[in-house]
Tab-separated table of C-alpha atoms in Angstrom:
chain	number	residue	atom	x	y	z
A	1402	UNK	CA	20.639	2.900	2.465
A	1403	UNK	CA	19.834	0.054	-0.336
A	1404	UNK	CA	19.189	1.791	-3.846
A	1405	UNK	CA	17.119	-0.688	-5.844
A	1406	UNK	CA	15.414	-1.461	-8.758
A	1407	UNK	CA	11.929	-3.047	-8.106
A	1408	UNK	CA	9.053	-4.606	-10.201
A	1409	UNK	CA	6.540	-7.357	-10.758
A	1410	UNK	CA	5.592	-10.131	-12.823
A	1411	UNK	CA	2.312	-10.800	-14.075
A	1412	UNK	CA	2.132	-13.594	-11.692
A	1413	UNK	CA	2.161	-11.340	-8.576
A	1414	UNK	CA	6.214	-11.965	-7.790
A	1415	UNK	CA	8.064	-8.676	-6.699
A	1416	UNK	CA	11.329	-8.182	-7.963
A	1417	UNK	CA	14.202	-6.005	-7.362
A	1418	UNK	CA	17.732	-5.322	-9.278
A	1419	UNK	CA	20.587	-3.562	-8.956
A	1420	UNK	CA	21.469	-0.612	-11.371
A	1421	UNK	CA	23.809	-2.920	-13.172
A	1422	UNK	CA	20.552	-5.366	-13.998
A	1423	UNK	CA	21.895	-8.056	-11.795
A	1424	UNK	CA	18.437	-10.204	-10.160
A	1425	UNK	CA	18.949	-9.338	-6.531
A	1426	UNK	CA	15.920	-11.318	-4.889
A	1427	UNK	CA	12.363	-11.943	-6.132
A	1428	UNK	CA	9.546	-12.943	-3.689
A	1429	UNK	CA	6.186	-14.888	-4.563
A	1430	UNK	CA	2.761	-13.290	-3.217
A	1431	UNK	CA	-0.695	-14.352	-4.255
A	1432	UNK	CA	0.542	-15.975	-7.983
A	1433	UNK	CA	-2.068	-12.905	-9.197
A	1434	UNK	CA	-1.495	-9.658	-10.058
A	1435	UNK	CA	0.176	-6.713	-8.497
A	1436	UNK	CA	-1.920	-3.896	-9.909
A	1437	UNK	CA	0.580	-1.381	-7.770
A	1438	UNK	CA	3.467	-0.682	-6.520
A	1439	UNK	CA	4.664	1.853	-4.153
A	1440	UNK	CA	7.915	2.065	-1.942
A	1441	UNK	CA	8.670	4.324	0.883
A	1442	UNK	CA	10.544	4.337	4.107
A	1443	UNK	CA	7.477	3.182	6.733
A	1444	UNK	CA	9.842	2.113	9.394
A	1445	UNK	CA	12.736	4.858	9.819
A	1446	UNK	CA	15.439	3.006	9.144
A	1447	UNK	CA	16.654	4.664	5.984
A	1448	UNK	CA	15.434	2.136	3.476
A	1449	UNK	CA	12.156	1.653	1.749
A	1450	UNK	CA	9.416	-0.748	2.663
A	1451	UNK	CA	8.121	-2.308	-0.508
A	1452	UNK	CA	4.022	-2.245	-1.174
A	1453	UNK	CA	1.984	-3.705	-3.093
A	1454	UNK	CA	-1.641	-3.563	-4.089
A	1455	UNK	CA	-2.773	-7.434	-5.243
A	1456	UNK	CA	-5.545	-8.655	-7.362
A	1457	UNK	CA	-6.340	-11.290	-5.094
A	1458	UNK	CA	-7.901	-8.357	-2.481
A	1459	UNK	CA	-4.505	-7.378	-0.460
A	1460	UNK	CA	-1.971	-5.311	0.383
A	1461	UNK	CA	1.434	-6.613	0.977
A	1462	UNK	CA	4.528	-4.760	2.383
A	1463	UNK	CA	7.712	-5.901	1.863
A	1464	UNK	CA	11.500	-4.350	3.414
A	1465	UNK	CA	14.074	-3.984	0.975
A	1466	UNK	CA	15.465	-7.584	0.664
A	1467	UNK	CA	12.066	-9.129	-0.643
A	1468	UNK	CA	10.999	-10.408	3.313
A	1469	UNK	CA	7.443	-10.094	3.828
A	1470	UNK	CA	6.430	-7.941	6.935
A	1471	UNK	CA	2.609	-7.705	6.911
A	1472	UNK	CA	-0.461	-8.312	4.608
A	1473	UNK	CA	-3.899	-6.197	4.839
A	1474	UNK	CA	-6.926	-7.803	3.265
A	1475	UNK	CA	-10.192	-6.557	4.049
A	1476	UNK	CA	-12.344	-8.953	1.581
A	1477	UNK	CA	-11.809	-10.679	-1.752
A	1478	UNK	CA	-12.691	-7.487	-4.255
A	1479	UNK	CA	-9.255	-6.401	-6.213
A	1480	UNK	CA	-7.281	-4.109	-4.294
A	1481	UNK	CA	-6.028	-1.644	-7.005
A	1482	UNK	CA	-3.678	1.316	-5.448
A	1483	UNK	CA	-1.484	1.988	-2.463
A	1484	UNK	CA	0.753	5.036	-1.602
A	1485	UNK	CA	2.198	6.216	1.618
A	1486	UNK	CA	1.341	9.618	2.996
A	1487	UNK	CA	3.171	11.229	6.727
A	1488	UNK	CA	1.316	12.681	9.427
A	1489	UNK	CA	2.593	14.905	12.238
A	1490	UNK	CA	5.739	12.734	11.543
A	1491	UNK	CA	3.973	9.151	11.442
A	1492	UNK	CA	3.890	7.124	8.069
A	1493	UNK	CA	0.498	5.847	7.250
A	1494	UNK	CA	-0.539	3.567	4.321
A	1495	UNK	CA	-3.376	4.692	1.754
A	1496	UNK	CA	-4.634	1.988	-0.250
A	1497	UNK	CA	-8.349	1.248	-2.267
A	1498	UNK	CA	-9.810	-0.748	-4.762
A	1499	UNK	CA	-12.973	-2.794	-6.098
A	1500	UNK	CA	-15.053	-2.434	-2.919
A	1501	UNK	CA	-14.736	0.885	-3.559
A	1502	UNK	CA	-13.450	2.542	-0.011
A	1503	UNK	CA	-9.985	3.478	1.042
A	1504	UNK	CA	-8.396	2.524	3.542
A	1505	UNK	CA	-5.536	4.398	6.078
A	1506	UNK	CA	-3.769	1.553	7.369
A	1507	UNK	CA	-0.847	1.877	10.136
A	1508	UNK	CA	2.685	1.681	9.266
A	1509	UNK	CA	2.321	-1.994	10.892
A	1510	UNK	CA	-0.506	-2.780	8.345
A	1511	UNK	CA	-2.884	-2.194	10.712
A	1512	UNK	CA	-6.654	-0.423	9.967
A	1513	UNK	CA	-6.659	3.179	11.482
A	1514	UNK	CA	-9.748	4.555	8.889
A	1515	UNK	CA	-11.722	3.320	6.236
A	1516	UNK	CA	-13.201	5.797	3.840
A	1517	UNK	CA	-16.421	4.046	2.268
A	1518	UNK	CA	-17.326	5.545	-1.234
A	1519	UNK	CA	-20.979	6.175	0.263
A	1520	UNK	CA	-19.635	8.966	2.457
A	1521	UNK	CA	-16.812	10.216	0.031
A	1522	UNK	CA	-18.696	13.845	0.570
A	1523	UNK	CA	-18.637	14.287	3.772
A	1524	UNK	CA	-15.616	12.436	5.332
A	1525	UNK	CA	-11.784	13.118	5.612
A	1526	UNK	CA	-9.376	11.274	6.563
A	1527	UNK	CA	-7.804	13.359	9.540
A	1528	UNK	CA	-10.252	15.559	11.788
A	1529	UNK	CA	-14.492	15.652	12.097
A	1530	UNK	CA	-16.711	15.150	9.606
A	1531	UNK	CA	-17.563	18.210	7.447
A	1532	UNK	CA	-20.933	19.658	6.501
A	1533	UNK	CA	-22.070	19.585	3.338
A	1534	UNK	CA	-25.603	20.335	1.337
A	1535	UNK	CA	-27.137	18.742	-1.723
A	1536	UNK	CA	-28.949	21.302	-4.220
């Protein structure tokens, strides 16, 4: 397991350090801003995967030496959070922004769910649909 250190530049580059300070790797995304970041172990193998959520309307994941593994963009509005949340053992990837809907995406970066904020009331993220009733 790789303990690190890990931030961003205004400029959208991830960054990660040891705990002595020493610059271990930094990786370029979109040259705009990361609005946030999130790490968690997606893939099992004991170290985190590296996310971020990018101005310029995506989602990168990163493994813990700065590679780039997958992107998620669903259109050009800001994407503005991403966390990771386990399900019956199976990582998923929450993320949302601008346009206003979540997303679940795979551990792969793929879209399982989207959320949209018109049905915020009604949906969920695992299981049916439940009823609700306006007064």
């Amino acid at each position: 397991k790789t303990s690190l250190i890990v931030g961003s530049s205004y400029d959208g580059e991830v960054l990660a350090m040891n705990y002595d300070g020493k610059l271990l790797w930094t990786t370029a995304l979109s040259g705009i801003m990361n609005q946030d970041l999130w790490c968690a172990d997606l893939t099992g193998d004991g170290n985190d995967e590296i996310m971020t959520a990018n101005a310029d309307g995506s989602v990168y994941c990163l493994d813990h030496r700065g590679k780039l593994l997958w992107t998620f963009k669903r259109n050009d509005a800001p994407m503005y959070s991403v966390c990771s949340v386990r399900k019956d053992g199976k990582a998923y990837v929450v993320c949302g922004g601008f346009d206003k809907s979540i997303y679940y995406l795979s551990s792969a970066g793929e879209l399982v769910k989207e959320l949209p904020s018109s049905g915020y009331t009604i949906q969920r993220p695992w299981g049916p649909a439940r009823i609700t009733f306006s007064i």
